[in-house]
Coordinates of C-alpha atoms in Angstrom, one line a residue:
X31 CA -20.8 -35.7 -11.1
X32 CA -22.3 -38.3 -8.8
X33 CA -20.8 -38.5 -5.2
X34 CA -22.0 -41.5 -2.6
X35 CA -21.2 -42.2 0.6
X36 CA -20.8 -45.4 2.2
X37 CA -21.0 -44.1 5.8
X38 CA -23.6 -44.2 8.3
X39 CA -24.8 -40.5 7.7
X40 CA -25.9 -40.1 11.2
X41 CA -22.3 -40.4 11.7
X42 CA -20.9 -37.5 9.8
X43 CA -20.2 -33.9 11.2
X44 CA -18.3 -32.0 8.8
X45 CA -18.7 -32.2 4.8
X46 CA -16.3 -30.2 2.6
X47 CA -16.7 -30.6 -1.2
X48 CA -15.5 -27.2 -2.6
X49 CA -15.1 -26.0 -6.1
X50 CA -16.3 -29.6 -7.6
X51 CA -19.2 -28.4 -9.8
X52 CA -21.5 -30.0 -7.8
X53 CA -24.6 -29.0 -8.7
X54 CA -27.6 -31.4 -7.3
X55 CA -27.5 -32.2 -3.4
X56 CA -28.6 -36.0 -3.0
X57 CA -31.9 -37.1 -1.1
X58 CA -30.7 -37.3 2.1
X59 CA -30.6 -36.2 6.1
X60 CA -27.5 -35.8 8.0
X61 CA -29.0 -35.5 11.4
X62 CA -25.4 -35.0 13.2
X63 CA -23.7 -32.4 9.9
X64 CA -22.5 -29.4 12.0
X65 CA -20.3 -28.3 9.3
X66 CA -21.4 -27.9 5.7
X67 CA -18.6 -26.2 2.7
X68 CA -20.1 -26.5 -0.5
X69 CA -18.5 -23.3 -2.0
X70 CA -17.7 -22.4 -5.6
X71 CA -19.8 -25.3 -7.0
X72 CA -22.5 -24.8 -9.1
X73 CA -25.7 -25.1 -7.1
X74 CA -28.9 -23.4 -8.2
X75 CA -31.7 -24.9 -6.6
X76 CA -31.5 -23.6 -2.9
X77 CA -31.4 -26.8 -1.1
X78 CA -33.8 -27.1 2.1
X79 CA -31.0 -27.3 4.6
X80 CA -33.4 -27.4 7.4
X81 CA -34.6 -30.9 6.1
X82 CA -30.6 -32.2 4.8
X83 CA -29.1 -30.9 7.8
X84 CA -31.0 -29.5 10.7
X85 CA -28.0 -29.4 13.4
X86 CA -26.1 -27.2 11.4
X87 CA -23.8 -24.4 12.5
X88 CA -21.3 -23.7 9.4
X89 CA -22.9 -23.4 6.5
X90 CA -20.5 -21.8 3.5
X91 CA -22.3 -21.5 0.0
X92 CA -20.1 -18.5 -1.5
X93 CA -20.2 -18.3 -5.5
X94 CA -22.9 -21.0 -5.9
X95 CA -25.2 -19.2 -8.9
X96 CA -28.7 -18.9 -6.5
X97 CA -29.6 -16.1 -8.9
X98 CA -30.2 -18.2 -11.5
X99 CA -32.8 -20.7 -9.9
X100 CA -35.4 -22.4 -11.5
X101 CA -38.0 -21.2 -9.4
X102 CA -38.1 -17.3 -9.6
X103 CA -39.4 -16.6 -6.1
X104 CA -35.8 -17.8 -4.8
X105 CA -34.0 -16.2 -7.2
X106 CA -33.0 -13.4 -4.6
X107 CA -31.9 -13.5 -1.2
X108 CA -35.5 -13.3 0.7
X109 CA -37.3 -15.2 3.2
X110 CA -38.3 -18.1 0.7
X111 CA -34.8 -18.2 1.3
X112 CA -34.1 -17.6 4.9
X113 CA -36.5 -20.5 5.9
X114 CA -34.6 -23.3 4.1
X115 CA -31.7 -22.2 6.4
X116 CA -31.4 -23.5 10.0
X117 CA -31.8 -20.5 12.7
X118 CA -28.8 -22.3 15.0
X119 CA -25.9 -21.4 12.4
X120 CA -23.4 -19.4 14.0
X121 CA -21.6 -19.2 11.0
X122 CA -23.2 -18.1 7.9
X123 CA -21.3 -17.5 4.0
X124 CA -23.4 -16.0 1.4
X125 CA -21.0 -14.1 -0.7
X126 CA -21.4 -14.2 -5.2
X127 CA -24.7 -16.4 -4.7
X128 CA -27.8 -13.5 -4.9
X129 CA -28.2 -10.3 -7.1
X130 CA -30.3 -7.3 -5.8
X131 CA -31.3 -6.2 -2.0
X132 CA -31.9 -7.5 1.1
X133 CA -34.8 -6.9 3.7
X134 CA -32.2 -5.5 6.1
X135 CA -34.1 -7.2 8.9
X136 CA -34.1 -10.6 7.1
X137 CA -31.6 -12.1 9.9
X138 CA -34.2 -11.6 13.0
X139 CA -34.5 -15.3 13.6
X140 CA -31.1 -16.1 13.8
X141 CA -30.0 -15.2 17.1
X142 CA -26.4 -17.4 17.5
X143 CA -24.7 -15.9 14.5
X144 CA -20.7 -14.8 15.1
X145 CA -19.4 -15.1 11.7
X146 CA -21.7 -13.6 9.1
X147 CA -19.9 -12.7 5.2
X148 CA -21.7 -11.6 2.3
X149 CA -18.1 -10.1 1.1
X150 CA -17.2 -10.9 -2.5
X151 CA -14.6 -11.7 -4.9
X152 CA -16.7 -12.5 -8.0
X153 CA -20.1 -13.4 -9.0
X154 CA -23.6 -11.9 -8.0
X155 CA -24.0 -8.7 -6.1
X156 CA -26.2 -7.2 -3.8
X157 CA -27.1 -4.2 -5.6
X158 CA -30.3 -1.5 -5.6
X159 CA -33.5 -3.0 -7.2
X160 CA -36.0 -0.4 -6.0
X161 CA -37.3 -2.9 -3.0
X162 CA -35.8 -2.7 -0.1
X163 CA -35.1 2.0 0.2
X164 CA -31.5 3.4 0.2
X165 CA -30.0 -0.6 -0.2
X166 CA -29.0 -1.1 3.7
X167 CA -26.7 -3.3 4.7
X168 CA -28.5 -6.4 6.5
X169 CA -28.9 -6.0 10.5
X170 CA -28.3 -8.7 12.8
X171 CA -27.6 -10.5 15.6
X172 CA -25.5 -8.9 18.8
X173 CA -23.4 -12.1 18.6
X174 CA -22.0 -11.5 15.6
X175 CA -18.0 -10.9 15.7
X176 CA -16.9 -11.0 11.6
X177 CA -19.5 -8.9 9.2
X178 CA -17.7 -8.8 5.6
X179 CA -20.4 -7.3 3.0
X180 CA -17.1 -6.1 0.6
X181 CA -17.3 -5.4 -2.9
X182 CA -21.1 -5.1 -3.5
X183 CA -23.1 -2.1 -3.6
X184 CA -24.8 -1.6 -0.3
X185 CA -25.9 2.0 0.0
X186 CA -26.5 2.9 3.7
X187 CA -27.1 1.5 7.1
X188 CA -30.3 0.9 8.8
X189 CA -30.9 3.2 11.7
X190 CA -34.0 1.7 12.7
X191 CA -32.9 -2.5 12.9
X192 CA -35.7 -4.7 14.6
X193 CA -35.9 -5.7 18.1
X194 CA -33.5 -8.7 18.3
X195 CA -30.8 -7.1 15.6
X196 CA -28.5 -4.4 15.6
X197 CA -27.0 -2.4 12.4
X198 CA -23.0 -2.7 11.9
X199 CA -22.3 0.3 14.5
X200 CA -24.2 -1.2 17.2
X201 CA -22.0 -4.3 17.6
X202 CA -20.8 -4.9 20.9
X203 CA -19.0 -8.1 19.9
X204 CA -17.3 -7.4 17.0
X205 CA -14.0 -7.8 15.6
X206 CA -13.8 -8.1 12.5
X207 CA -15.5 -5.5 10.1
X208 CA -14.4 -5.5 6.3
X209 CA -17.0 -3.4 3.9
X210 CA -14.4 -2.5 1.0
X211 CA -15.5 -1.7 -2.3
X212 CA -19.6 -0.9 -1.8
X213 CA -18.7 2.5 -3.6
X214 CA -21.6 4.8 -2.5
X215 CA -21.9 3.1 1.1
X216 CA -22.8 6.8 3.1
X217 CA -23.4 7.2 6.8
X218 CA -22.5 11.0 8.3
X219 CA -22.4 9.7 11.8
X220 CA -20.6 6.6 11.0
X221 CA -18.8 4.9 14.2
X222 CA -18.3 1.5 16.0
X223 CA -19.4 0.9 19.2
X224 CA -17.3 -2.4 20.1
X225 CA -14.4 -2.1 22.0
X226 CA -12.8 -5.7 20.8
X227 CA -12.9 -4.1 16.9
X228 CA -9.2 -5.7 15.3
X229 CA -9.8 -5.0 12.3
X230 CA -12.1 -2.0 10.1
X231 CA -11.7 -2.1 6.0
X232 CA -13.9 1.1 5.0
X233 CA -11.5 1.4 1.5
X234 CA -13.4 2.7 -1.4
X235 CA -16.6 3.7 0.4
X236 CA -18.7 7.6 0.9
X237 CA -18.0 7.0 5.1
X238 CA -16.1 9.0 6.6
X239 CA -13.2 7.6 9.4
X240 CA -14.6 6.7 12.3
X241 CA -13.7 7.7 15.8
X242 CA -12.0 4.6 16.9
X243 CA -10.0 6.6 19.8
X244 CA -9.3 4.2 22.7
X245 CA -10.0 1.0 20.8
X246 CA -7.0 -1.2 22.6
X247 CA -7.3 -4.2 20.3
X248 CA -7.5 -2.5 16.9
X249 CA -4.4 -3.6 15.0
X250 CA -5.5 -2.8 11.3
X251 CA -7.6 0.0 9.8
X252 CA -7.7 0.2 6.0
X253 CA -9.4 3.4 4.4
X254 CA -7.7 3.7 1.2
X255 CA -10.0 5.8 -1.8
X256 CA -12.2 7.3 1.1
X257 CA -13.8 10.4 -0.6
X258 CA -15.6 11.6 2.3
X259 CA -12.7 10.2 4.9
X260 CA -12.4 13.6 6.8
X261 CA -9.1 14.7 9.2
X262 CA -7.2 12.4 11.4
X263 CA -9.0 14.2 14.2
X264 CA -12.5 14.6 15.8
X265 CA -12.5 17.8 17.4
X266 CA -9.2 18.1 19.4
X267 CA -8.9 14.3 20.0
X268 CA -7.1 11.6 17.3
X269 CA -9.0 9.3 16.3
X270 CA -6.7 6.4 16.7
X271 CA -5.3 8.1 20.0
X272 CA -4.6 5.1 22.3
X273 CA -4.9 2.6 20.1
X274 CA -2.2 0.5 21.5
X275 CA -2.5 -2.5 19.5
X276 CA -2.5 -0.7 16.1
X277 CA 0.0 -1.5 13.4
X278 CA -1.4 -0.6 10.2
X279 CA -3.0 2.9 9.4
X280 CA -3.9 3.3 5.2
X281 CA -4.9 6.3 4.0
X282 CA -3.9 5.7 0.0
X283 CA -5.9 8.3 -2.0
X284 CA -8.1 9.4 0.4
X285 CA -9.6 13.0 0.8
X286 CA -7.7 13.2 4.3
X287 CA -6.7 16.7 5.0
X288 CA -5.2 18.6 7.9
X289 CA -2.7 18.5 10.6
X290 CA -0.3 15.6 12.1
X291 CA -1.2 14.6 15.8
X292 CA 1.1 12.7 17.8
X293 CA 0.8 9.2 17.0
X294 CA 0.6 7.6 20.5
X295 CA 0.8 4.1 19.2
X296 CA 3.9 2.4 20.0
X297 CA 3.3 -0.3 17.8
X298 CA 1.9 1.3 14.7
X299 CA 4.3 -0.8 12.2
X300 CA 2.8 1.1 8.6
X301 CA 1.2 4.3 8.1
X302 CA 0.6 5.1 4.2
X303 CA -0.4 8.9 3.2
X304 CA 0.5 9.0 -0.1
X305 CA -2.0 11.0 -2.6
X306 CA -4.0 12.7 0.3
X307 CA -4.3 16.2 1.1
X308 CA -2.8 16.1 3.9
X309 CA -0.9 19.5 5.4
X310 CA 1.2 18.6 8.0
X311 CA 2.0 20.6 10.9
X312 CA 1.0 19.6 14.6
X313 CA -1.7 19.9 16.3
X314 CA -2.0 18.5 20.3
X315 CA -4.5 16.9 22.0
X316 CA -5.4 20.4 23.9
X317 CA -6.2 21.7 20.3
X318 CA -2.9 24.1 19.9
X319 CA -1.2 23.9 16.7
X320 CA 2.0 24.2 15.7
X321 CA 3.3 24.8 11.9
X322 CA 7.0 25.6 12.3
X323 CA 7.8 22.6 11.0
X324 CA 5.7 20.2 8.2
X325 CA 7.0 17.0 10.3
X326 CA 6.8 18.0 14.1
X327 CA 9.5 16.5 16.2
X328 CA 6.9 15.1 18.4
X329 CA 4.8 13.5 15.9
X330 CA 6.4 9.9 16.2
X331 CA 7.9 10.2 19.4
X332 CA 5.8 7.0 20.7
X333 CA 6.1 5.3 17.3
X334 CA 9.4 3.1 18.6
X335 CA 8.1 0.1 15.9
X336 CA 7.6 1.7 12.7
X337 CA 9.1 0.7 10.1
X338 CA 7.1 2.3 6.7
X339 CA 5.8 6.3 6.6
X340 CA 4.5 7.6 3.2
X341 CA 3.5 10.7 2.2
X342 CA 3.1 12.5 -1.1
X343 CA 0.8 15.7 -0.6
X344 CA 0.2 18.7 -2.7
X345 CA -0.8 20.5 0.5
X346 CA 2.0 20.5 2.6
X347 CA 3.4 22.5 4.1
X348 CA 6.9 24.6 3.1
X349 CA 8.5 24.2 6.2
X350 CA 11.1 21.9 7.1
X351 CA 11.1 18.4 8.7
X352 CA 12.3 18.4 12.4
X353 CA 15.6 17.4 12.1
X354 CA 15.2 14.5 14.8
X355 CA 11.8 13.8 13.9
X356 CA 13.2 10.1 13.2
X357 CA 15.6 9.2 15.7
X358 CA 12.3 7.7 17.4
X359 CA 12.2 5.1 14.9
X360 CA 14.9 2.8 15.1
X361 CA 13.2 0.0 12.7
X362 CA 12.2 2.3 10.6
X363 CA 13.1 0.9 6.9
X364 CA 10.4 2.1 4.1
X365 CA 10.2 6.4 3.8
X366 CA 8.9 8.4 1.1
X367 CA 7.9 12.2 1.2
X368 CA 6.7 14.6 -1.3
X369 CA 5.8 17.9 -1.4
X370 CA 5.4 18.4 -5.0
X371 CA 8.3 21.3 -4.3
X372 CA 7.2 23.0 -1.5
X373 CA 8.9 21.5 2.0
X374 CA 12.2 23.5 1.9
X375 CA 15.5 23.2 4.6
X376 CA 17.5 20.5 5.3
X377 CA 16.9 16.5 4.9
X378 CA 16.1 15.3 8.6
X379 CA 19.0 13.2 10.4
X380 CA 18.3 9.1 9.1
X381 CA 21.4 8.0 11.1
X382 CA 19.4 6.3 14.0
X383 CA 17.6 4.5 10.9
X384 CA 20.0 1.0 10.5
X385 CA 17.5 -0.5 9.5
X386 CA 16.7 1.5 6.4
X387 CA 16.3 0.8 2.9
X388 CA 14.1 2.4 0.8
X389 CA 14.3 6.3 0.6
X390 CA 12.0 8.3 -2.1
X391 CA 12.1 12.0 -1.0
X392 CA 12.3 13.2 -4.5
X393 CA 10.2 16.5 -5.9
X394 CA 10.6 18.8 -2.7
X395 CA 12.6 21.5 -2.0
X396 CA 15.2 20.5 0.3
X397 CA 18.8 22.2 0.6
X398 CA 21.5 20.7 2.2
X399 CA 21.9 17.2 4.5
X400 CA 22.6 15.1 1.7
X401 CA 23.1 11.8 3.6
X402 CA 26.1 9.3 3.1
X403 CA 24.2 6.0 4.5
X404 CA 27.4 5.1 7.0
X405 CA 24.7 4.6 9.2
X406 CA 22.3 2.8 6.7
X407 CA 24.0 -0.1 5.5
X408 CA 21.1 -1.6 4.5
X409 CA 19.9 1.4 2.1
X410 CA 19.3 0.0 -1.4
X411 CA 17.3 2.3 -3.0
X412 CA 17.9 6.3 -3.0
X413 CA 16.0 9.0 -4.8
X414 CA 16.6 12.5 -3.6
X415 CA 16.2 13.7 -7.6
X416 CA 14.1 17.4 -7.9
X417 CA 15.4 18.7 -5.2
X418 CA 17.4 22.0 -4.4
X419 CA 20.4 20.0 -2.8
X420 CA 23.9 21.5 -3.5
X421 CA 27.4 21.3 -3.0
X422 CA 29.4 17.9 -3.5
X423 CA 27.7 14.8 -3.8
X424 CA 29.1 12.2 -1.0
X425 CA 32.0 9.8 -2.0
X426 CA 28.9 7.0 -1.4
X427 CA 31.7 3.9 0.3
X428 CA 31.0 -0.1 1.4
X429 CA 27.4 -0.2 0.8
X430 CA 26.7 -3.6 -0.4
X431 CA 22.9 -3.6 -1.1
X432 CA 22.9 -0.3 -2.3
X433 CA 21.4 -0.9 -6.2
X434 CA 19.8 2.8 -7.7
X435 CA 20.8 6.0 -6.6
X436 CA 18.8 8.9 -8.2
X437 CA 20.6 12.5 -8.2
X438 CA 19.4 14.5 -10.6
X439 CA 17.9 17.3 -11.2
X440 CA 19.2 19.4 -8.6
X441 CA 21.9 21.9 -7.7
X442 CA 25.0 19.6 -7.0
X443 CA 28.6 21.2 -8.4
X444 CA 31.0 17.9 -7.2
X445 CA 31.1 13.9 -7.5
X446 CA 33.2 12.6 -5.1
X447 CA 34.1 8.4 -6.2
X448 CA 32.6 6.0 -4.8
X449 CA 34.2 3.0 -3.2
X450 CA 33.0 -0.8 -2.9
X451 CA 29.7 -0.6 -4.2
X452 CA 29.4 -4.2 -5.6
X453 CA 25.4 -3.8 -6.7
X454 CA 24.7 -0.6 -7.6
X455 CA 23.0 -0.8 -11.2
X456 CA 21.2 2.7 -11.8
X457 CA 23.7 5.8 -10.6
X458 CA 21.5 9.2 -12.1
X459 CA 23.6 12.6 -11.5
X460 CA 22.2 14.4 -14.8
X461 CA 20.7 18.2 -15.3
X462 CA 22.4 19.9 -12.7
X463 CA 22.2 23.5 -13.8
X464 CA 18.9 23.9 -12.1
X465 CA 18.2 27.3 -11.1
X466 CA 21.7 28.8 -12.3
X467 CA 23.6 26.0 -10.9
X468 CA 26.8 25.5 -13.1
X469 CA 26.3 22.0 -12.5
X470 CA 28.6 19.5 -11.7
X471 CA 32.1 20.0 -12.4
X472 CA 36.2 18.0 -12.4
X473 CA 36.3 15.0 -13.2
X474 CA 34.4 12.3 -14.3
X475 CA 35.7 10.3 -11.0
X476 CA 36.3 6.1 -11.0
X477 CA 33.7 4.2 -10.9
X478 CA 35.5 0.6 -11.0
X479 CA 34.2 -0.1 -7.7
X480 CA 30.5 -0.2 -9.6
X481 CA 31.6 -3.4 -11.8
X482 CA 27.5 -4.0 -12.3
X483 CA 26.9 -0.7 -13.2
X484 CA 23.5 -0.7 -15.8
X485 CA 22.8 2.6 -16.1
X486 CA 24.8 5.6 -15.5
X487 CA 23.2 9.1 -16.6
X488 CA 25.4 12.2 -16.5
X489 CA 24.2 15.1 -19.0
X490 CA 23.5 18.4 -19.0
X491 CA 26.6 19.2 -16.3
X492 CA 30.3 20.7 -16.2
X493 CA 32.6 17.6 -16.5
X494 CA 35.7 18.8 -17.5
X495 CA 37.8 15.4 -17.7
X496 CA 37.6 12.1 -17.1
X497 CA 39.7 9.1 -15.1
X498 CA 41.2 6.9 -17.0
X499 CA 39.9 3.3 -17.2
X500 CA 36.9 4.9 -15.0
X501 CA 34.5 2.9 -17.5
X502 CA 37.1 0.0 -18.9
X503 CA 35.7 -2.7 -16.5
X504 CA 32.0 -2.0 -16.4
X505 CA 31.2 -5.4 -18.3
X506 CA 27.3 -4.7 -17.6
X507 CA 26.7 -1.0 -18.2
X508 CA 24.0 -0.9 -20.9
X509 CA 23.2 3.0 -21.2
X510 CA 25.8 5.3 -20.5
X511 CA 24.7 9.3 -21.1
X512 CA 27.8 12.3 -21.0
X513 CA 26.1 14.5 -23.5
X514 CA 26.3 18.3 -22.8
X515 CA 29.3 18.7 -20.8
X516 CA 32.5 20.4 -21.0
X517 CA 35.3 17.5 -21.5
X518 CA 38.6 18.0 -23.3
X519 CA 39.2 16.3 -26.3
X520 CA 41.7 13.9 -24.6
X521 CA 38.7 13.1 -22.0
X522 CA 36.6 12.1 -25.0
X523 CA 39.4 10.1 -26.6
X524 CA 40.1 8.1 -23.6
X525 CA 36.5 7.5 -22.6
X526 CA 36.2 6.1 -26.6
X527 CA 39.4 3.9 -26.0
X528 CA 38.0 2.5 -22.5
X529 CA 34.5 1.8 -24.1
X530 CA 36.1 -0.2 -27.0
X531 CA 38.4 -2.1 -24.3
X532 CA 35.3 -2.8 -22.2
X533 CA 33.1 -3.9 -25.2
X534 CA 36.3 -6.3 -26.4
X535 CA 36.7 -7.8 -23.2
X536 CA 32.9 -8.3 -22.8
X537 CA 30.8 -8.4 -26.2
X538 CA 26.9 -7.3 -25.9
X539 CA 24.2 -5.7 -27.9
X540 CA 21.8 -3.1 -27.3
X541 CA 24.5 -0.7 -25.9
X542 CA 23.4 2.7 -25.9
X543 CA 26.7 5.3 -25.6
X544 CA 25.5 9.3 -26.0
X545 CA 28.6 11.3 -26.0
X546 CA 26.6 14.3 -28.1
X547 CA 28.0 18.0 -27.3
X548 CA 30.2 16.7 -24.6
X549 CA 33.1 18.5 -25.9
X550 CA 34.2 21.7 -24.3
X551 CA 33.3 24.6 -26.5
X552 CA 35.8 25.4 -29.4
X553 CA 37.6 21.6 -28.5
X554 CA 37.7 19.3 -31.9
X555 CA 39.4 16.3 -32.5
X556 CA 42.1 15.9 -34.7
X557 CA 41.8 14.9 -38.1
X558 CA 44.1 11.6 -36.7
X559 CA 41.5 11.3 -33.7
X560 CA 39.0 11.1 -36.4

């Protein structure tokens, strides 16, 4: 592919020819090119920018194939390299374009440098070769604001950098700090100095969290698969304590252990805890602790703006959630807890909660509280299932975004109807006779006011009869399971007549009806029934 230019070239600043498959740079010099975007092309040959384009500033090269150069002395990032390169760029893209290491103090020269990527998607990776010790992440300049060296396999970080450069912690001027993905990346004493930090991405490293305490602009930290991350705390203080700014906080599948602190950032929007070891409990800045309750009410007491908390631990605790704990968060919309059966008492009050929608509290041990969502009219999706909850399930009314509800497998003995619920597609009530329960017994109540009703599980209970034309007008209802109850043999009739009225009115396949061992003990059918 041949491109010429019928332009005075003195004339042109800025050059973007991007995933073209460009792989020859023409003979020629653009004295005035401050801004050079060749990425995702198909350059080998390292081209001698200091002769093409000496004014340069910008130069992004990501996922050219360097590593395969026809002269092997440039086939790694080194300082055959570095000298075709001008030392004014400020900004500087390297990612998928060099396998092996990098003479961590290869950067001395360049002295302007603010935006400095070696972060990946694809291609070559900077990996151990045996050259350059433990595979440290390149020093440089104290200028330098974004430093993205993601997804390669970068080792540790230099504790000894060259007068002129400074390793990733020394930073005054950073903001931006994204080294996801370099999976043995270890440093015991890991930190950031800068107090302009935005954003840290330490996910799938060895580094533990760093103390980012009083940081004021930090608005995202993502540490998801940390094996090494360590508590929440350092010594008696938070480690995000003060963070004003922050609104994201990701511990997925992390190692993080311990107690809850107080989370004094009003506008922490997402905090994900899911697959940690986390306890739970309280624990003040002053160091005392508090276990009474797994959830302390204090814990999100300055957290007016968030709106998602996950947690699924093996670890915590069996006491119960503070019953107020979130009437602090008013926006709150996104909440999952489990315990893996071990946080007992009651569900905590969600009334202050309008804004709620998706609740997955499923596999504790919870006993009462049962909410009815007249104050979450914006609840669509409910799982409260393995769960000690008892007594009659709510007569769920006018909840018009409500679409599963997930019930089972807990100690209910009463299903009230439910009124005007226009969406709901999944209602689950089945295997109540956990732990000696008797299950759930009357009537199978109407469910008319469910006319897209998908799936609607009910076994293993007590049903004793059924209300006619309960099922009739469920035109959608794919899967419908009353095996193992106690019905009469009139129920059974009727729900038979309904399902054939239903079916006649609104012909489908792949219907799925289970009415095995429904019958009460000793009830038959007639030999005209059958």
């Amino acid at each position: 592919r041949n491109l010429q230019f019928y332009y005075n070239p003195d004339n042109i600043k800025q050059i973007t020819i991007q995933s073209s498959g460009i792989d020859t740079l023409p003979t020629t010099k653009l004295t005035g090119l401050t801004y050079l975007n060749l990425r995702y092309n198909n350059l080998k040959n390292f081209p001698n920018f200091n002769v093409i384009a000496p004014s340069l500033t910008s130069l992004l090269l990501s996922r050219n194939p360097f590593y395969l150069s026809e002269t092997p002395s440039e086939r790694k990032l080194n300082a055959n390299i570095i000298a075709k390169i001008p030392t004014g760029v400020t900004t500087l893209h390297l990612p998928g374009t060099f396998n092996g290491s990098i003479d961590p103090n290869l950067f001395v020269n360049f002295t302007a440098i603010t935006d400095f990527q070696l972060g990946r998607s694809g291609g070559a990776q900077f990996h151990p070769d045996g050259e350059n010790g433990n595979t440290p992440l390149p020093n440089i300049s104290n200028t330098c604001t974004t430093y993205t060296a993601y997804n390669n396999d970068f080792k540790s970080i230099d504790s000894s950098p060259s007068t002129g450069l400074r390793n990733i912690k020394q930073l005054d001027n950073l903001t931006y700090l994204h080294l996801s993905g370099n999976y043995y990346l270890a440093d015991s004493s890991f930190l950031i100095t800068s107090d302009v930090i935005n954003y840290v991405n330490t996910s799938a490293t060895n580094l533990p969290i760093a103390n980012l305490s009083g940081k004021q602009q930090l608005q995202t930290f993502q540490g998801t698969y940390m094996r090494s991350s360590g508590g929440l705390f350092s010594g008696n203080t938070f480690k995000f304590a003060n963070c004003t700014a922050l609104e994201t906080l990701n511990f997925y599948a992390t190692s993080l252990g311990g107690r809850f602190p107080k989370f004094n950032n009003p506008n922490l929007n997402y905090l994900e805890l899911r697959f940690t070891n986390i306890a739970g409990g309280y624990q003040r800045s002053d160091g005392q602790t508090f276990d009474d309750n797994v959830i302390h009410e204090d814990t999100f007491k300055d957290c007016v703006n968030l709106q998602t908390f996950y947690v699924d631990s093996p670890n915590l605790l069996t006491t119960p959630i503070a019953t107020s704990v979130f009437s602090y968060t008013p926006l709150l919309k996104n909440l999952i807890f489990k315990s893996h059966g071990r946080t007992t008492g009651a569900i905590p009050n969600l009334n202050g909660c309008s804004n709620l929608s998706y609740l997955n509290i499923h596999r504790n041990a919870f006993t009462s509280g049962t909410p009815n969502f007249q104050s979450n009219l914006n609840i669509n999706y409910v799982n409260l299932s393995y769960n000690k909850l008892s007594g009659q399930i709510p007569g769920f009314k006018n909840l018009s975004n409500l679409n599963q509800l997930y019930l089972h497998n807990n100690k209910y003995t009463g299903l009230s109807e439910f009124v005007n619920l226009p969406n709901l597609r999944y209602f689950y009530c089945h295997n109540q006779f956990t732990d000696g329960s008797s299950g759930i017994l009357g009537e199978i109540p109407d469910f008319t006011s469910c006319p897209r009703m998908y799936y609607l599980v009910m076994y293993n209970n007590a049903f004793s009869s059924y209300k006619k034309g309960s099922f009739e007008s469920l035109a959608q209802l794919k899967y419908l399971d009353i095996s193992n109850n106690s019905l009469q043999t009139t129920s059974v009739e009727q729900i038979v007549e309904d399902l054939y009225t239903n079916y006649t009115n609104a012909p489908r396949g792949g219907v799925t009806i289970n009415l095995k061992n429904s019958l009460k003990t000793g009830a038959t059918f007639s030999e005209d029934t059958l």
